[in-house]
PDB file of C-alpha atoms in Angstrom:
ATOM      1  CA  UNK A   6      32.502  27.185 -23.313  1.00 91.00           C
ATOM      2  CA  UNK A   7      33.451  25.667 -20.245  1.00 95.00           C
ATOM      3  CA  UNK A   8      31.931  22.683 -18.807  1.00 96.00           C
ATOM      4  CA  UNK A   9      32.015  21.976 -15.101  1.00 97.00           C
ATOM      5  CA  UNK A  10      30.789  18.677 -13.512  1.00 97.00           C
ATOM      6  CA  UNK A  11      28.917  18.792 -10.134  1.00 97.00           C
ATOM      7  CA  UNK A  12      28.213  16.410  -7.491  1.00 95.00           C
ATOM      8  CA  UNK A  13      25.631  14.507  -9.492  1.00 97.00           C
ATOM      9  CA  UNK A  14      26.390  12.582 -12.263  1.00 95.00           C
ATOM     10  CA  UNK A  15      25.618  13.989 -15.355  1.00 97.00           C
ATOM     11  CA  UNK A  16      24.434  17.606 -14.086  1.00 98.00           C
ATOM     12  CA  UNK A  17      26.897  20.151 -15.450  1.00 98.00           C
ATOM     13  CA  UNK A  18      27.289  23.717 -15.108  1.00 98.00           C
ATOM     14  CA  UNK A  19      27.961  25.602 -18.602  1.00 97.00           C
ATOM     15  CA  UNK A  20      29.687  28.692 -19.028  1.00 95.00           C
ATOM     16  CA  UNK A  21      29.710  30.559 -22.321  1.00 93.00           C
ATOM     17  CA  UNK A  22      32.895  32.647 -23.823  1.00 91.00           C
ATOM     18  CA  UNK A  23      32.375  36.045 -23.086  1.00 90.00           C
ATOM     19  CA  UNK A  24      33.355  38.705 -25.625  1.00 93.00           C
ATOM     20  CA  UNK A  25      33.281  42.233 -24.104  1.00 93.00           C
ATOM     21  CA  UNK A  26      34.381  45.754 -25.616  1.00 93.00           C
ATOM     22  CA  UNK A  27      33.255  48.991 -25.103  1.00 96.00           C
ATOM     23  CA  UNK A  28      29.848  48.491 -26.615  1.00 94.00           C
ATOM     24  CA  UNK A  29      28.794  45.805 -24.533  1.00 93.00           C
ATOM     25  CA  UNK A  30      29.236  42.028 -24.742  1.00 91.00           C
ATOM     26  CA  UNK A  31      28.416  39.069 -27.018  1.00 93.00           C
ATOM     27  CA  UNK A  32      28.071  35.321 -26.089  1.00 91.00           C
ATOM     28  CA  UNK A  33      26.702  32.129 -27.881  1.00 91.00           C
ATOM     29  CA  UNK A  34      24.076  31.086 -25.496  1.00 92.00           C
ATOM     30  CA  UNK A  35      23.864  27.729 -27.290  1.00 94.00           C
ATOM     31  CA  UNK A  36      25.832  26.143 -29.992  1.00 93.00           C
ATOM     32  CA  UNK A  37      24.391  22.433 -30.738  1.00 94.00           C
ATOM     33  CA  UNK A  38      27.611  21.115 -32.136  1.00 95.00           C
ATOM     34  CA  UNK A  39      29.772  22.450 -29.227  1.00 94.00           C
ATOM     35  CA  UNK A  40      26.987  21.214 -26.567  1.00 96.00           C
ATOM     36  CA  UNK A  41      26.821  17.700 -28.003  1.00 95.00           C
ATOM     37  CA  UNK A  42      30.457  17.574 -28.213  1.00 96.00           C
ATOM     38  CA  UNK A  43      30.988  18.750 -24.520  1.00 95.00           C
ATOM     39  CA  UNK A  44      27.808  18.027 -22.706  1.00 96.00           C
ATOM     40  CA  UNK A  45      25.462  15.665 -24.171  1.00 96.00           C
ATOM     41  CA  UNK A  46      23.815  14.712 -27.707  1.00 96.00           C
ATOM     42  CA  UNK A  47      20.427  15.554 -27.184  1.00 97.00           C
ATOM     43  CA  UNK A  48      17.808  16.946 -29.093  1.00 95.00           C
ATOM     44  CA  UNK A  49      15.903  20.386 -27.798  1.00 97.00           C
ATOM     45  CA  UNK A  50      12.462  20.633 -28.854  1.00 98.00           C
ATOM     46  CA  UNK A  51      10.982  23.107 -26.611  1.00 97.00           C
ATOM     47  CA  UNK A  52      11.803  26.565 -25.113  1.00 97.00           C
ATOM     48  CA  UNK A  53      10.004  27.741 -21.798  1.00 97.00           C
ATOM     49  CA  UNK A  54      10.204  31.026 -19.890  1.00 98.00           C
ATOM     50  CA  UNK A  55       8.846  32.160 -16.547  1.00 98.00           C
ATOM     51  CA  UNK A  56       8.986  35.741 -14.580  1.00 98.00           C
ATOM     52  CA  UNK A  57       9.113  35.337 -10.893  1.00 98.00           C
ATOM     53  CA  UNK A  58       9.236  37.669  -8.039  1.00 98.00           C
ATOM     54  CA  UNK A  59      11.727  37.384  -5.068  1.00 97.00           C
ATOM     55  CA  UNK A  60      11.335  34.572  -2.668  1.00 96.00           C
ATOM     56  CA  UNK A  61       9.168  32.627  -5.250  1.00 98.00           C
ATOM     57  CA  UNK A  62      10.055  28.634  -5.296  1.00 98.00           C
ATOM     58  CA  UNK A  63       9.286  26.735  -8.400  1.00 97.00           C
ATOM     59  CA  UNK A  64       9.402  23.105  -8.180  1.00 94.00           C
ATOM     60  CA  UNK A  65      10.769  20.459  -7.648  1.00 97.00           C
ATOM     61  CA  UNK A  66       9.355  19.260 -11.308  1.00 98.00           C
ATOM     62  CA  UNK A  67      10.065  16.463 -13.429  1.00 97.00           C
ATOM     63  CA  UNK A  68       8.337  14.415 -16.254  1.00 97.00           C
ATOM     64  CA  UNK A  69       8.365  10.575 -16.270  1.00 96.00           C
ATOM     65  CA  UNK A  70       8.917   8.301 -19.179  1.00 95.00           C
ATOM     66  CA  UNK A  71       8.070   8.121 -22.015  1.00 96.00           C
ATOM     67  CA  UNK A  72       8.229  12.104 -21.650  1.00 97.00           C
ATOM     68  CA  UNK A  73      11.158  12.390 -19.348  1.00 97.00           C
ATOM     69  CA  UNK A  74      13.083  15.810 -19.772  1.00 97.00           C
ATOM     70  CA  UNK A  75      16.566  17.079 -19.771  1.00 98.00           C
ATOM     71  CA  UNK A  76      16.609  20.385 -19.238  1.00 98.00           C
ATOM     72  CA  UNK A  77      19.088  23.382 -20.065  1.00 98.00           C
ATOM     73  CA  UNK A  78      18.495  26.449 -17.637  1.00 98.00           C
ATOM     74  CA  UNK A  79      20.009  29.791 -17.765  1.00 98.00           C
ATOM     75  CA  UNK A  80      18.671  33.366 -16.527  1.00 98.00           C
ATOM     76  CA  UNK A  81      18.024  36.211 -18.476  1.00 98.00           C
ATOM     77  CA  UNK A  82      17.273  38.835 -15.815  1.00 98.00           C
ATOM     78  CA  UNK A  83      17.785  38.456 -11.969  1.00 98.00           C
ATOM     79  CA  UNK A  84      19.373  35.819  -9.891  1.00 98.00           C
ATOM     80  CA  UNK A  85      18.120  32.392  -8.721  1.00 98.00           C
ATOM     81  CA  UNK A  86      19.495  29.368  -6.619  1.00 98.00           C
ATOM     82  CA  UNK A  87      18.789  26.588  -9.022  1.00 98.00           C
ATOM     83  CA  UNK A  88      18.335  23.182  -7.592  1.00 98.00           C
ATOM     84  CA  UNK A  89      18.322  19.606  -8.681  1.00 98.00           C
ATOM     85  CA  UNK A  90      17.699  16.571  -7.041  1.00 98.00           C
ATOM     86  CA  UNK A  91      18.703  12.907  -8.163  1.00 97.00           C
ATOM     87  CA  UNK A  92      15.654  10.877  -8.571  1.00 97.00           C
ATOM     88  CA  UNK A  93      17.006   7.820 -10.143  1.00 95.00           C
ATOM     89  CA  UNK A  94      16.279   5.292  -7.604  1.00 92.00           C
ATOM     90  CA  UNK A  95      19.684   2.762  -8.624  1.00 93.00           C
ATOM     91  CA  UNK A  96      21.837   5.800  -8.625  1.00 95.00           C
ATOM     92  CA  UNK A  97      24.249   6.059  -5.242  1.00 96.00           C
ATOM     93  CA  UNK A  98      23.243   9.525  -5.135  1.00 97.00           C
ATOM     94  CA  UNK A  99      19.670   8.789  -4.911  1.00 97.00           C
ATOM     95  CA  UNK A 100      17.694  11.768  -2.809  1.00 97.00           C
ATOM     96  CA  UNK A 101      20.871  13.914  -2.797  1.00 98.00           C
ATOM     97  CA  UNK A 102      20.706  17.644  -4.221  1.00 98.00           C
ATOM     98  CA  UNK A 103      23.113  20.028  -5.301  1.00 98.00           C
ATOM     99  CA  UNK A 104      22.518  23.930  -5.961  1.00 98.00           C
ATOM    100  CA  UNK A 105      23.991  27.004  -7.932  1.00 98.00           C
ATOM    101  CA  UNK A 106      23.416  30.479  -8.483  1.00 98.00           C
ATOM    102  CA  UNK A 107      22.352  31.370 -12.044  1.00 98.00           C
ATOM    103  CA  UNK A 108      22.109  34.987 -12.885  1.00 98.00           C
ATOM    104  CA  UNK A 109      22.011  37.222 -15.830  1.00 98.00           C
ATOM    105  CA  UNK A 110      25.655  38.646 -14.419  1.00 97.00           C
ATOM    106  CA  UNK A 111      27.191  35.359 -14.190  1.00 97.00           C
ATOM    107  CA  UNK A 112      25.638  33.817 -17.571  1.00 97.00           C
ATOM    108  CA  UNK A 113      26.230  30.051 -16.178  1.00 98.00           C
ATOM    109  CA  UNK A 114      23.988  27.639 -17.481  1.00 98.00           C
ATOM    110  CA  UNK A 115      22.814  24.297 -15.898  1.00 98.00           C
ATOM    111  CA  UNK A 116      22.460  21.087 -17.557  1.00 98.00           C
ATOM    112  CA  UNK A 117      20.123  18.910 -15.943  1.00 98.00           C
ATOM    113  CA  UNK A 118      19.670  15.386 -17.705  1.00 98.00           C
ATOM    114  CA  UNK A 119      16.434  13.137 -17.297  1.00 97.00           C
ATOM    115  CA  UNK A 120      16.238  11.416 -13.978  1.00 96.00           C
ATOM    116  CA  UNK A 121      16.530  14.773 -12.124  1.00 98.00           C
ATOM    117  CA  UNK A 122      14.146  16.966 -10.184  1.00 98.00           C
ATOM    118  CA  UNK A 123      14.411  20.882 -10.797  1.00 98.00           C
ATOM    119  CA  UNK A 124      13.489  23.774  -8.922  1.00 98.00           C
ATOM    120  CA  UNK A 125      14.646  26.998  -8.034  1.00 98.00           C
ATOM    121  CA  UNK A 126      14.450  30.083  -5.528  1.00 98.00           C
ATOM    122  CA  UNK A 127      14.423  33.895  -6.908  1.00 98.00           C
ATOM    123  CA  UNK A 128      16.974  35.784  -4.951  1.00 98.00           C
ATOM    124  CA  UNK A 129      16.522  39.176  -6.734  1.00 98.00           C
ATOM    125  CA  UNK A 130      13.683  41.489  -6.899  1.00 98.00           C
ATOM    126  CA  UNK A 131      12.322  39.434  -9.910  1.00 98.00           C
ATOM    127  CA  UNK A 132      14.015  37.011 -12.353  1.00 98.00           C
ATOM    128  CA  UNK A 133      13.388  35.750 -15.868  1.00 98.00           C
ATOM    129  CA  UNK A 134      14.318  32.225 -16.425  1.00 98.00           C
ATOM    130  CA  UNK A 135      14.610  30.467 -19.790  1.00 98.00           C
ATOM    131  CA  UNK A 136      15.106  26.592 -20.334  1.00 98.00           C
ATOM    132  CA  UNK A 137      15.160  24.332 -23.109  1.00 98.00           C
ATOM    133  CA  UNK A 138      13.707  20.947 -22.838  1.00 98.00           C
ATOM    134  CA  UNK A 139      14.564  17.622 -24.480  1.00 98.00           C
ATOM    135  CA  UNK A 140      10.713  16.545 -24.796  1.00 98.00           C
ATOM    136  CA  UNK A 141       7.529  18.286 -24.760  1.00 98.00           C
ATOM    137  CA  UNK A 142       5.606  19.011 -21.660  1.00 97.00           C
ATOM    138  CA  UNK A 143       3.064  16.529 -21.076  1.00 97.00           C
ATOM    139  CA  UNK A 144       0.334  17.022 -18.352  1.00 96.00           C
ATOM    140  CA  UNK A 145      -0.084  13.209 -18.171  1.00 97.00           C
ATOM    141  CA  UNK A 146       3.844  12.725 -17.286  1.00 97.00           C
ATOM    142  CA  UNK A 147       4.294  15.996 -15.096  1.00 97.00           C
ATOM    143  CA  UNK A 148       5.458  15.152 -11.544  1.00 97.00           C
ATOM    144  CA  UNK A 149       7.027  17.021  -8.510  1.00 97.00           C
ATOM    145  CA  UNK A 150       8.370  16.350  -5.285  1.00 97.00           C
ATOM    146  CA  UNK A 151       7.542  18.816  -2.313  1.00 97.00           C
ATOM    147  CA  UNK A 152      10.116  21.776  -2.426  1.00 97.00           C
ATOM    148  CA  UNK A 153      10.861  21.323   1.549  1.00 96.00           C
ATOM    149  CA  UNK A 154      10.907  17.333   1.695  1.00 97.00           C
ATOM    150  CA  UNK A 155      13.256  16.888   5.181  1.00 97.00           C
ATOM    151  CA  UNK A 156      14.450  13.876   3.295  1.00 96.00           C
ATOM    152  CA  UNK A 157      16.124  15.657   0.662  1.00 98.00           C
ATOM    153  CA  UNK A 158      17.063  18.558   2.964  1.00 98.00           C
ATOM    154  CA  UNK A 159      17.533  21.608   0.363  1.00 98.00           C
ATOM    155  CA  UNK A 160      19.379  24.543   2.169  1.00 97.00           C
ATOM    156  CA  UNK A 161      17.122  27.124   0.450  1.00 97.00           C
ATOM    157  CA  UNK A 162      19.376  30.423   0.657  1.00 97.00           C
ATOM    158  CA  UNK A 163      16.131  32.977   1.582  1.00 95.00           C
ATOM    159  CA  UNK A 164      14.981  32.167   4.674  1.00 90.00           C
ATOM    160  CA  UNK A 165      11.529  33.566   4.232  1.00 87.00           C
ATOM    161  CA  UNK A 166       8.123  32.064   3.703  1.00 89.00           C
ATOM    162  CA  UNK A 167       8.316  31.198   0.189  1.00 93.00           C
ATOM    163  CA  UNK A 168       5.622  32.078  -2.426  1.00 96.00           C
ATOM    164  CA  UNK A 169       4.837  28.814  -3.947  1.00 96.00           C
ATOM    165  CA  UNK A 170       1.887  27.357  -5.995  1.00 96.00           C
ATOM    166  CA  UNK A 171      -0.692  25.333  -4.412  1.00 96.00           C
ATOM    167  CA  UNK A 172       0.426  22.434  -6.435  1.00 95.00           C
ATOM    168  CA  UNK A 173       4.115  22.713  -5.655  1.00 96.00           C
ATOM    169  CA  UNK A 174       3.004  22.783  -1.736  1.00 95.00           C
ATOM    170  CA  UNK A 175       0.864  19.825  -2.172  1.00 96.00           C
ATOM    171  CA  UNK A 176       3.475  17.748  -4.116  1.00 97.00           C
ATOM    172  CA  UNK A 177       4.345  14.389  -2.612  1.00 97.00           C
ATOM    173  CA  UNK A 178       7.595  13.539  -0.635  1.00 97.00           C
ATOM    174  CA  UNK A 179      10.234  11.902  -2.408  1.00 96.00           C
ATOM    175  CA  UNK A 180       9.371   8.681  -0.784  1.00 95.00           C
ATOM    176  CA  UNK A 181       5.818   8.692  -2.002  1.00 94.00           C
ATOM    177  CA  UNK A 182       6.624  10.123  -5.636  1.00 91.00           C
ATOM    178  CA  UNK A 183       6.560   8.411  -8.873  1.00 84.00           C
ATOM    179  CA  UNK A 184       9.720   8.432 -10.296  1.00 81.00           C
ATOM    180  CA  UNK A 185      11.630   7.651 -13.106  1.00 62.00           C
TER     181      UNK A 185
END
């Protein structure tokens, strides 16, 4: 696998090695030993999957300690613009974001360690997203930052009115959020 660092410390793009022939293709979507050696030595305890329509924005989600989560995100079908925001108060990149297109075609994955909020916008007609987490979901520890916080300034690629849950639309701004 190929691992590429992003502008946010610890957030990495993971590209699996693809083996193609006349029958189709094969790739290892996850190998714990290789991931541990090249990206992070973390346990994954839960897999989550979502299906969304074009224009849906999900996020920006995270969990606070002691249930903070790292996530390894990939797309099974379709295409998304995946976004990560640094919410570590002592980080020199606090409040900054990075984004990448993840798709079933490019097979890229995004590693998001604890200390970052995560969200995405669906670019294709539909998308199926799956992600591994390093801790279990906990309603008590779940938090969100508003997807369109002007202080963060995410440049979402689809300039349409997003389809967004009430919970995500009512999330606090970064300045008022409970952070890790």
